[in-house]
């Protein structure tokens, strides 16, 4: 089993707004065995995006920062989409839960929220592959629709021309998509014909008649901007035909592509996330199964004994809810299954940050409440993954906040004020009791009825349809 301490640290501050010089990496992100530090300024990381000289002028720094921010946001959106898509696939659901646990565990160990955004450049590459391919397939779909319309007209002489145009368009687009995949699958590889005029214009500006004029006018007035503007990018960093030609000259196109794809897939650490998620699911189930079962029995029978059993289950569930979010963060940070049941450790850490524990518990339960509204009516199966998007968006921040709180408490040496600890404990009681009441009522609104009580998506698999 892989220990998370041996995994690469999350390298969330590296974006690829400016392409690297080496064309050989097909879709490989930064090497996982050489993670960049995550405790340096964004401006310093921006300068490491490529082999180009660091930006010297403020317009270039602003531009690279904007590119970095957009790339980071694109990676985050791609990450949420990938987790939502995996959450609807059997077995991969545990990998989704494992990623969320790993994110909270890393934040617990380091105390930095940014460490919870793991492998964003890799997910950004997946997002660019999906988005670029989908956009380039739109013309084929459009022509296919026109061809079908032409075929509905009996004796239409233009049917042959439409079919020929559809065939030519399909061949060209598929070839263009495969070319972009080989070059790395970045968005600039899919839309390089649109970028070519700008890149060629820059080269003409660097080597044409405008170069001496700019050198004598711009360089004396603003030398740093001149140095940033007149740095031509290599052809193999953005021009797919040049990348393919470079691969042909090396004679290792297939081997390099195969190794790059394999390294990229291995770098996602799916087995580790699956194993972590499976154990996290089992641990949460062991905590929740008895209180939830007692609550379900109390609601399914109409006698006094069952009513009493339901009350016992409700209070047991409230007790579990006070500890389970932090137990899962502790388990992910330690990567030991026994840590899932170290509730005394959580109690001890609570004394060092009582107010933050209360805020984290409130956020975790509050973010889980709106998700029960999505379980009132089951959507069509093809749209199930769209609902999972909301589950990831609500649960992910709660995991990060819980991990940050536990990490903050682990680093504090002195306990909090006695009065603050007691007030935080008292304030926790109405929160968990209200959440238990909401969970109790969901059996009358969820499409799974009483079985929906066991779908604790805030602590187990983040999907609203575990029983479907």
PDB file of C-alpha atoms in Angstrom, residues 120-377:
ATOM      1  CA  UNK A 120      -4.471  20.380 -10.926  1.00  0.00           C
ATOM      2  CA  UNK A 121      -2.153  20.543 -13.988  1.00  0.00           C
ATOM      3  CA  UNK A 122      -2.953  16.906 -14.769  1.00  0.00           C
ATOM      4  CA  UNK A 123      -6.689  17.448 -14.462  1.00  0.00           C
ATOM      5  CA  UNK A 124      -6.352  20.602 -16.548  1.00  0.00           C
ATOM      6  CA  UNK A 125      -4.796  18.449 -19.278  1.00  0.00           C
ATOM      7  CA  UNK A 126      -7.714  16.031 -19.073  1.00  0.00           C
ATOM      8  CA  UNK A 127     -10.107  18.963 -19.307  1.00  0.00           C
ATOM      9  CA  UNK A 128      -8.325  20.380 -22.338  1.00  0.00           C
ATOM     10  CA  UNK A 129      -8.420  16.983 -24.062  1.00  0.00           C
ATOM     11  CA  UNK A 130     -12.154  16.650 -23.484  1.00  0.00           C
ATOM     12  CA  UNK A 131     -13.035  20.266 -24.277  1.00  0.00           C
ATOM     13  CA  UNK A 132     -10.853  20.502 -27.381  1.00  0.00           C
ATOM     14  CA  UNK A 133     -12.127  17.220 -28.778  1.00  0.00           C
ATOM     15  CA  UNK A 134     -15.761  18.100 -28.103  1.00  0.00           C
ATOM     16  CA  UNK A 135     -15.451  21.517 -29.772  1.00  0.00           C
ATOM     17  CA  UNK A 136     -13.761  20.126 -32.876  1.00  0.00           C
ATOM     18  CA  UNK A 137     -16.475  17.492 -33.238  1.00  0.00           C
ATOM     19  CA  UNK A 138     -19.171  20.179 -33.470  1.00  0.00           C
ATOM     20  CA  UNK A 139     -18.657  20.842 -37.239  1.00  0.00           C
ATOM     21  CA  UNK A 140     -19.018  17.122 -37.931  1.00  0.00           C
ATOM     22  CA  UNK A 141     -22.268  16.993 -35.979  1.00  0.00           C
ATOM     23  CA  UNK A 142     -23.538  20.071 -37.784  1.00  0.00           C
ATOM     24  CA  UNK A 143     -22.779  18.656 -41.238  1.00  0.00           C
ATOM     25  CA  UNK A 144     -24.224  15.292 -40.240  1.00  0.00           C
ATOM     26  CA  UNK A 145     -27.487  17.020 -39.347  1.00  0.00           C
ATOM     27  CA  UNK A 146     -27.570  18.864 -42.670  1.00  0.00           C
ATOM     28  CA  UNK A 147     -26.834  15.628 -44.514  1.00  0.00           C
ATOM     29  CA  UNK A 148     -29.717  13.863 -42.785  1.00  0.00           C
ATOM     30  CA  UNK A 149     -32.021  16.750 -43.686  1.00  0.00           C
ATOM     31  CA  UNK A 150     -30.931  16.527 -47.331  1.00  0.00           C
ATOM     32  CA  UNK A 151     -31.582  12.786 -47.359  1.00  0.00           C
ATOM     33  CA  UNK A 152     -35.159  13.281 -46.230  1.00  0.00           C
ATOM     34  CA  UNK A 153     -35.958  15.023 -49.539  1.00  0.00           C
ATOM     35  CA  UNK A 154     -36.750  12.375 -52.206  1.00  0.00           C
ATOM     36  CA  UNK A 155     -34.582  12.672 -55.292  1.00  0.00           C
ATOM     37  CA  UNK A 156     -32.463  15.479 -53.880  1.00  0.00           C
ATOM     38  CA  UNK A 157     -29.445  15.808 -56.201  1.00  0.00           C
ATOM     39  CA  UNK A 158     -27.364  17.495 -53.474  1.00  0.00           C
ATOM     40  CA  UNK A 159     -27.271  14.410 -51.239  1.00  0.00           C
ATOM     41  CA  UNK A 160     -24.041  13.169 -52.797  1.00  0.00           C
ATOM     42  CA  UNK A 161     -22.335  16.520 -52.295  1.00  0.00           C
ATOM     43  CA  UNK A 162     -23.423  16.650 -48.654  1.00  0.00           C
ATOM     44  CA  UNK A 163     -22.153  13.123 -48.027  1.00  0.00           C
ATOM     45  CA  UNK A 164     -18.829  13.921 -49.685  1.00  0.00           C
ATOM     46  CA  UNK A 165     -18.498  17.093 -47.620  1.00  0.00           C
ATOM     47  CA  UNK A 166     -19.296  15.179 -44.436  1.00  0.00           C
ATOM     48  CA  UNK A 167     -16.674  12.546 -45.250  1.00  0.00           C
ATOM     49  CA  UNK A 168     -13.984  15.125 -46.001  1.00  0.00           C
ATOM     50  CA  UNK A 169     -14.804  17.107 -42.872  1.00  0.00           C
ATOM     51  CA  UNK A 170     -14.734  13.952 -40.727  1.00  0.00           C
ATOM     52  CA  UNK A 171     -11.349  12.873 -42.066  1.00  0.00           C
ATOM     53  CA  UNK A 172      -9.829  16.326 -41.593  1.00  0.00           C
ATOM     54  CA  UNK A 173     -11.230  16.861 -38.110  1.00  0.00           C
ATOM     55  CA  UNK A 174     -10.326  13.409 -36.835  1.00  0.00           C
ATOM     56  CA  UNK A 175      -6.816  13.836 -38.191  1.00  0.00           C
ATOM     57  CA  UNK A 176      -6.577  17.251 -36.557  1.00  0.00           C
ATOM     58  CA  UNK A 177      -7.772  15.810 -33.225  1.00  0.00           C
ATOM     59  CA  UNK A 178      -5.256  12.966 -33.350  1.00  0.00           C
ATOM     60  CA  UNK A 179      -2.507  15.461 -34.153  1.00  0.00           C
ATOM     61  CA  UNK A 180      -3.480  17.576 -31.140  1.00  0.00           C
ATOM     62  CA  UNK A 181      -3.535  14.474 -28.927  1.00  0.00           C
ATOM     63  CA  UNK A 182      -0.044  13.491 -29.985  1.00  0.00           C
ATOM     64  CA  UNK A 183       1.313  16.977 -29.370  1.00  0.00           C
ATOM     65  CA  UNK A 184       0.068  16.969 -25.782  1.00  0.00           C
ATOM     66  CA  UNK A 185      -3.641  17.718 -25.855  1.00  0.00           C
ATOM     67  CA  UNK A 186      -3.345  21.321 -24.686  1.00  0.00           C
ATOM     68  CA  UNK A 187      -5.929  23.789 -25.923  1.00  0.00           C
ATOM     69  CA  UNK A 188      -3.330  25.591 -28.036  1.00  0.00           C
ATOM     70  CA  UNK A 189      -2.656  22.329 -29.886  1.00  0.00           C
ATOM     71  CA  UNK A 190      -6.331  22.050 -30.870  1.00  0.00           C
ATOM     72  CA  UNK A 191      -6.598  25.654 -32.047  1.00  0.00           C
ATOM     73  CA  UNK A 192      -3.096  26.257 -33.376  1.00  0.00           C
ATOM     74  CA  UNK A 193      -4.372  27.562 -36.770  1.00  0.00           C
ATOM     75  CA  UNK A 194      -5.921  30.475 -34.849  1.00  0.00           C
ATOM     76  CA  UNK A 195      -2.676  31.130 -32.976  1.00  0.00           C
ATOM     77  CA  UNK A 196      -0.442  30.861 -36.028  1.00  0.00           C
ATOM     78  CA  UNK A 197      -1.032  34.432 -37.334  1.00  0.00           C
ATOM     79  CA  UNK A 198      -0.051  35.919 -33.967  1.00  0.00           C
ATOM     80  CA  UNK A 199       3.062  33.763 -33.620  1.00  0.00           C
ATOM     81  CA  UNK A 200       4.111  34.432 -37.192  1.00  0.00           C
ATOM     82  CA  UNK A 201       3.488  38.137 -36.687  1.00  0.00           C
ATOM     83  CA  UNK A 202       5.740  38.113 -33.653  1.00  0.00           C
ATOM     84  CA  UNK A 203       8.502  36.412 -35.630  1.00  0.00           C
ATOM     85  CA  UNK A 204       8.173  38.928 -38.427  1.00  0.00           C
ATOM     86  CA  UNK A 205       8.292  41.699 -35.860  1.00  0.00           C
ATOM     87  CA  UNK A 206      11.469  40.245 -34.394  1.00  0.00           C
ATOM     88  CA  UNK A 207      13.230  39.748 -37.700  1.00  0.00           C
ATOM     89  CA  UNK A 208      11.592  42.262 -40.050  1.00  0.00           C
ATOM     90  CA  UNK A 209      11.939  45.950 -40.667  1.00  0.00           C
ATOM     91  CA  UNK A 210      10.138  46.784 -37.422  1.00  0.00           C
ATOM     92  CA  UNK A 211      12.872  45.208 -35.312  1.00  0.00           C
ATOM     93  CA  UNK A 212      15.439  48.028 -35.718  1.00  0.00           C
ATOM     94  CA  UNK A 213      12.761  50.641 -35.124  1.00  0.00           C
ATOM     95  CA  UNK A 214      11.543  48.960 -31.931  1.00  0.00           C
ATOM     96  CA  UNK A 215      15.108  48.416 -30.822  1.00  0.00           C
ATOM     97  CA  UNK A 216      15.951  52.102 -31.073  1.00  0.00           C
ATOM     98  CA  UNK A 217      12.635  53.404 -29.715  1.00  0.00           C
ATOM     99  CA  UNK A 218      11.230  50.891 -27.212  1.00  0.00           C
ATOM    100  CA  UNK A 219      14.471  49.500 -25.833  1.00  0.00           C
ATOM    101  CA  UNK A 220      15.912  52.805 -24.545  1.00  0.00           C
ATOM    102  CA  UNK A 221      12.563  53.879 -23.151  1.00  0.00           C
ATOM    103  CA  UNK A 222      11.405  50.552 -21.639  1.00  0.00           C
ATOM    104  CA  UNK A 223      14.165  47.928 -21.860  1.00  0.00           C
ATOM    105  CA  UNK A 224      12.422  45.372 -19.649  1.00  0.00           C
ATOM    106  CA  UNK A 225       9.314  45.372 -21.852  1.00  0.00           C
ATOM    107  CA  UNK A 226      11.479  45.110 -24.957  1.00  0.00           C
ATOM    108  CA  UNK A 227      13.215  42.029 -23.557  1.00  0.00           C
ATOM    109  CA  UNK A 228       9.886  40.420 -22.705  1.00  0.00           C
ATOM    110  CA  UNK A 229       8.286  41.080 -26.072  1.00  0.00           C
ATOM    111  CA  UNK A 230      11.158  40.091 -28.321  1.00  0.00           C
ATOM    112  CA  UNK A 231      11.547  36.509 -27.134  1.00  0.00           C
ATOM    113  CA  UNK A 232      10.295  34.238 -29.938  1.00  0.00           C
ATOM    114  CA  UNK A 233       8.802  30.908 -28.939  1.00  0.00           C
ATOM    115  CA  UNK A 234      10.304  27.789 -30.535  1.00  0.00           C
ATOM    116  CA  UNK A 235       8.251  26.162 -33.268  1.00  0.00           C
ATOM    117  CA  UNK A 236       8.077  22.894 -31.364  1.00  0.00           C
ATOM    118  CA  UNK A 237       6.285  24.563 -28.454  1.00  0.00           C
ATOM    119  CA  UNK A 238       3.074  25.460 -30.290  1.00  0.00           C
ATOM    120  CA  UNK A 239       3.195  24.322 -33.954  1.00  0.00           C
ATOM    121  CA  UNK A 240       1.943  20.692 -34.198  1.00  0.00           C
ATOM    122  CA  UNK A 241       3.506  19.965 -37.632  1.00  0.00           C
ATOM    123  CA  UNK A 242       6.895  20.963 -36.207  1.00  0.00           C
ATOM    124  CA  UNK A 243       6.301  18.735 -33.171  1.00  0.00           C
ATOM    125  CA  UNK A 244       5.450  15.769 -35.394  1.00  0.00           C
ATOM    126  CA  UNK A 245       8.476  16.409 -37.602  1.00  0.00           C
ATOM    127  CA  UNK A 246      10.712  16.554 -34.548  1.00  0.00           C
ATOM    128  CA  UNK A 247       9.307  13.211 -33.392  1.00  0.00           C
ATOM    129  CA  UNK A 248       9.849  11.668 -36.810  1.00  0.00           C
ATOM    130  CA  UNK A 249      13.475  12.791 -36.836  1.00  0.00           C
ATOM    131  CA  UNK A 250      14.068  11.166 -33.464  1.00  0.00           C
ATOM    132  CA  UNK A 251      12.422   7.970 -34.708  1.00  0.00           C
ATOM    133  CA  UNK A 252      10.649   7.304 -31.401  1.00  0.00           C
ATOM    134  CA  UNK A 253       7.171   8.685 -31.965  1.00  0.00           C
ATOM    135  CA  UNK A 254       5.277   5.599 -30.848  1.00  0.00           C
ATOM    136  CA  UNK A 255       7.540   4.808 -27.904  1.00  0.00           C
ATOM    137  CA  UNK A 256       7.481   8.379 -26.605  1.00  0.00           C
ATOM    138  CA  UNK A 257       3.711   8.649 -26.994  1.00  0.00           C
ATOM    139  CA  UNK A 258       3.117   5.305 -25.309  1.00  0.00           C
ATOM    140  CA  UNK A 259       5.428   6.071 -22.386  1.00  0.00           C
ATOM    141  CA  UNK A 260       3.988   9.554 -21.941  1.00  0.00           C
ATOM    142  CA  UNK A 261       0.407   8.285 -21.774  1.00  0.00           C
ATOM    143  CA  UNK A 262       1.380   5.511 -19.367  1.00  0.00           C
ATOM    144  CA  UNK A 263       3.306   7.876 -17.098  1.00  0.00           C
ATOM    145  CA  UNK A 264       0.395  10.285 -17.104  1.00  0.00           C
ATOM    146  CA  UNK A 265      -2.080   7.599 -16.066  1.00  0.00           C
ATOM    147  CA  UNK A 266       0.239   6.235 -13.390  1.00  0.00           C
ATOM    148  CA  UNK A 267       0.785   9.757 -12.080  1.00  0.00           C
ATOM    149  CA  UNK A 268      -2.931  10.036 -11.244  1.00  0.00           C
ATOM    150  CA  UNK A 269      -2.423   7.527  -8.372  1.00  0.00           C
ATOM    151  CA  UNK A 270      -5.871   5.992  -8.866  1.00  0.00           C
ATOM    152  CA  UNK A 271      -5.025   2.760  -6.950  1.00  0.00           C
ATOM    153  CA  UNK A 272      -3.964   4.793  -3.926  1.00  0.00           C
ATOM    154  CA  UNK A 273      -7.118   6.905  -3.994  1.00  0.00           C
ATOM    155  CA  UNK A 274      -9.276   3.812  -4.470  1.00  0.00           C
ATOM    156  CA  UNK A 275      -7.737   2.006  -1.497  1.00  0.00           C
ATOM    157  CA  UNK A 276      -7.931   5.112   0.687  1.00  0.00           C
ATOM    158  CA  UNK A 277     -11.548   5.737  -0.319  1.00  0.00           C
ATOM    159  CA  UNK A 278     -12.567   2.116   0.238  1.00  0.00           C
ATOM    160  CA  UNK A 279     -11.140   2.102   3.758  1.00  0.00           C
ATOM    161  CA  UNK A 280     -12.629   5.519   4.471  1.00  0.00           C
ATOM    162  CA  UNK A 281     -16.016   4.258   3.288  1.00  0.00           C
ATOM    163  CA  UNK A 282     -15.815   1.136   5.459  1.00  0.00           C
ATOM    164  CA  UNK A 283     -14.737   3.152   8.494  1.00  0.00           C
ATOM    165  CA  UNK A 284     -17.587   5.633   8.075  1.00  0.00           C
ATOM    166  CA  UNK A 285     -20.028   2.795   7.536  1.00  0.00           C
ATOM    167  CA  UNK A 286     -18.942   1.124  10.772  1.00  0.00           C
ATOM    168  CA  UNK A 287     -19.577   4.366  12.634  1.00  0.00           C
ATOM    169  CA  UNK A 288     -22.942   5.065  10.985  1.00  0.00           C
ATOM    170  CA  UNK A 289     -24.534   1.668  10.468  1.00  0.00           C
ATOM    171  CA  UNK A 290     -25.751   1.084  14.041  1.00  0.00           C
ATOM    172  CA  UNK A 291     -27.227   4.558  14.712  1.00  0.00           C
ATOM    173  CA  UNK A 292     -28.795   4.695  11.266  1.00  0.00           C
ATOM    174  CA  UNK A 293     -30.221   1.179  11.563  1.00  0.00           C
ATOM    175  CA  UNK A 294     -31.773   2.019  14.931  1.00  0.00           C
ATOM    176  CA  UNK A 295     -33.226   5.197  13.464  1.00  0.00           C
ATOM    177  CA  UNK A 296     -34.651   3.255  10.514  1.00  0.00           C
ATOM    178  CA  UNK A 297     -36.193   0.635  12.817  1.00  0.00           C
ATOM    179  CA  UNK A 298     -37.792   3.337  14.921  1.00  0.00           C
ATOM    180  CA  UNK A 299     -39.496   4.870  11.907  1.00  0.00           C
ATOM    181  CA  UNK A 300     -40.622   1.618  10.279  1.00  0.00           C
ATOM    182  CA  UNK A 301     -42.598   0.337  13.305  1.00  0.00           C
ATOM    183  CA  UNK A 302     -45.587   1.870  15.060  1.00  0.00           C
ATOM    184  CA  UNK A 303     -45.151   0.597  18.611  1.00  0.00           C
ATOM    185  CA  UNK A 304     -43.646   2.202  21.686  1.00  0.00           C
ATOM    186  CA  UNK A 305     -40.536   0.020  21.762  1.00  0.00           C
ATOM    187  CA  UNK A 306     -39.602   0.904  18.184  1.00  0.00           C
ATOM    188  CA  UNK A 307     -40.205   4.562  18.968  1.00  0.00           C
ATOM    189  CA  UNK A 308     -37.723   4.341  21.831  1.00  0.00           C
ATOM    190  CA  UNK A 309     -35.212   2.561  19.587  1.00  0.00           C
ATOM    191  CA  UNK A 310     -35.524   5.390  17.083  1.00  0.00           C
ATOM    192  CA  UNK A 311     -34.722   7.936  19.776  1.00  0.00           C
ATOM    193  CA  UNK A 312     -31.639   5.963  20.821  1.00  0.00           C
ATOM    194  CA  UNK A 313     -30.488   5.825  17.199  1.00  0.00           C
ATOM    195  CA  UNK A 314     -30.993   9.566  16.794  1.00  0.00           C
ATOM    196  CA  UNK A 315     -28.857  10.407  19.825  1.00  0.00           C
ATOM    197  CA  UNK A 316     -26.167   7.916  18.784  1.00  0.00           C
ATOM    198  CA  UNK A 317     -26.111   9.451  15.316  1.00  0.00           C
ATOM    199  CA  UNK A 318     -25.736  12.917  16.828  1.00  0.00           C
ATOM    200  CA  UNK A 319     -22.776  11.667  18.855  1.00  0.00           C
ATOM    201  CA  UNK A 320     -21.138  10.158  15.756  1.00  0.00           C
ATOM    202  CA  UNK A 321     -21.615  13.330  13.734  1.00  0.00           C
ATOM    203  CA  UNK A 322     -19.608  15.351  16.241  1.00  0.00           C
ATOM    204  CA  UNK A 323     -16.500  13.232  15.606  1.00  0.00           C
ATOM    205  CA  UNK A 324     -16.767  11.568  12.198  1.00  0.00           C
ATOM    206  CA  UNK A 325     -15.632  14.491   9.951  1.00  0.00           C
ATOM    207  CA  UNK A 326     -12.468  14.950  11.991  1.00  0.00           C
ATOM    208  CA  UNK A 327     -11.891  11.208  12.342  1.00  0.00           C
ATOM    209  CA  UNK A 328     -11.862  10.890   8.558  1.00  0.00           C
ATOM    210  CA  UNK A 329      -9.395  13.772   8.250  1.00  0.00           C
ATOM    211  CA  UNK A 330      -7.215  12.171  10.931  1.00  0.00           C
ATOM    212  CA  UNK A 331      -7.403   8.821   9.139  1.00  0.00           C
ATOM    213  CA  UNK A 332      -6.386  10.369   5.811  1.00  0.00           C
ATOM    214  CA  UNK A 333      -3.505  12.252   7.411  1.00  0.00           C
ATOM    215  CA  UNK A 334      -2.174   9.155   9.191  1.00  0.00           C
ATOM    216  CA  UNK A 335      -3.166   6.631   6.493  1.00  0.00           C
ATOM    217  CA  UNK A 336      -3.960   4.080   9.208  1.00  0.00           C
ATOM    218  CA  UNK A 337      -7.353   2.410   9.442  1.00  0.00           C
ATOM    219  CA  UNK A 338      -7.140   2.415  13.245  1.00  0.00           C
ATOM    220  CA  UNK A 339      -6.983   6.223  13.165  1.00  0.00           C
ATOM    221  CA  UNK A 340     -10.623   6.185  12.039  1.00  0.00           C
ATOM    222  CA  UNK A 341     -11.588   5.164  15.562  1.00  0.00           C
ATOM    223  CA  UNK A 342      -9.191   7.405  17.547  1.00  0.00           C
ATOM    224  CA  UNK A 343     -12.025   9.570  18.861  1.00  0.00           C
ATOM    225  CA  UNK A 344     -10.018  10.385  21.989  1.00  0.00           C
ATOM    226  CA  UNK A 345      -7.412  12.037  19.742  1.00  0.00           C
ATOM    227  CA  UNK A 346     -10.116  14.195  18.192  1.00  0.00           C
ATOM    228  CA  UNK A 347     -11.372  15.172  21.644  1.00  0.00           C
ATOM    229  CA  UNK A 348      -7.850  16.159  22.629  1.00  0.00           C
ATOM    230  CA  UNK A 349      -7.376  18.234  19.485  1.00  0.00           C
ATOM    231  CA  UNK A 350     -10.726  19.905  20.034  1.00  0.00           C
ATOM    232  CA  UNK A 351      -9.386  21.477  23.197  1.00  0.00           C
ATOM    233  CA  UNK A 352      -6.735  23.339  21.172  1.00  0.00           C
ATOM    234  CA  UNK A 353      -9.126  24.885  18.604  1.00  0.00           C
ATOM    235  CA  UNK A 354     -12.707  24.632  19.910  1.00  0.00           C
ATOM    236  CA  UNK A 355     -14.132  27.503  17.893  1.00  0.00           C
ATOM    237  CA  UNK A 356     -12.627  26.271  14.611  1.00  0.00           C
ATOM    238  CA  UNK A 357     -13.945  22.768  15.292  1.00  0.00           C
ATOM    239  CA  UNK A 358     -17.407  24.213  15.749  1.00  0.00           C
ATOM    240  CA  UNK A 359     -17.160  26.245  12.540  1.00  0.00           C
ATOM    241  CA  UNK A 360     -15.901  23.235  10.558  1.00  0.00           C
ATOM    242  CA  UNK A 361     -18.656  20.979  11.857  1.00  0.00           C
ATOM    243  CA  UNK A 362     -21.251  23.626  11.079  1.00  0.00           C
ATOM    244  CA  UNK A 363     -19.924  24.041   7.523  1.00  0.00           C
ATOM    245  CA  UNK A 364     -19.791  20.283   6.919  1.00  0.00           C
ATOM    246  CA  UNK A 365     -23.370  19.685   8.023  1.00  0.00           C
ATOM    247  CA  UNK A 366     -24.701  22.892   6.454  1.00  0.00           C
ATOM    248  CA  UNK A 367     -23.143  22.049   3.076  1.00  0.00           C
ATOM    249  CA  UNK A 368     -24.724  18.588   3.231  1.00  0.00           C
ATOM    250  CA  UNK A 369     -28.265  19.834   3.824  1.00  0.00           C
ATOM    251  CA  UNK A 370     -28.953  21.333   0.346  1.00  0.00           C
ATOM    252  CA  UNK A 371     -27.849  18.091  -1.272  1.00  0.00           C
ATOM    253  CA  UNK A 372     -30.816  16.251   0.202  1.00  0.00           C
ATOM    254  CA  UNK A 373     -33.072  18.464  -1.912  1.00  0.00           C
ATOM    255  CA  UNK A 374     -31.542  16.904  -5.024  1.00  0.00           C
ATOM    256  CA  UNK A 375     -32.740  13.467  -3.887  1.00  0.00           C
ATOM    257  CA  UNK A 376     -36.446  14.282  -4.030  1.00  0.00           C
ATOM    258  CA  UNK A 377     -36.939  13.196  -7.645  1.00  0.00           C
TER     259      UNK A 377
END
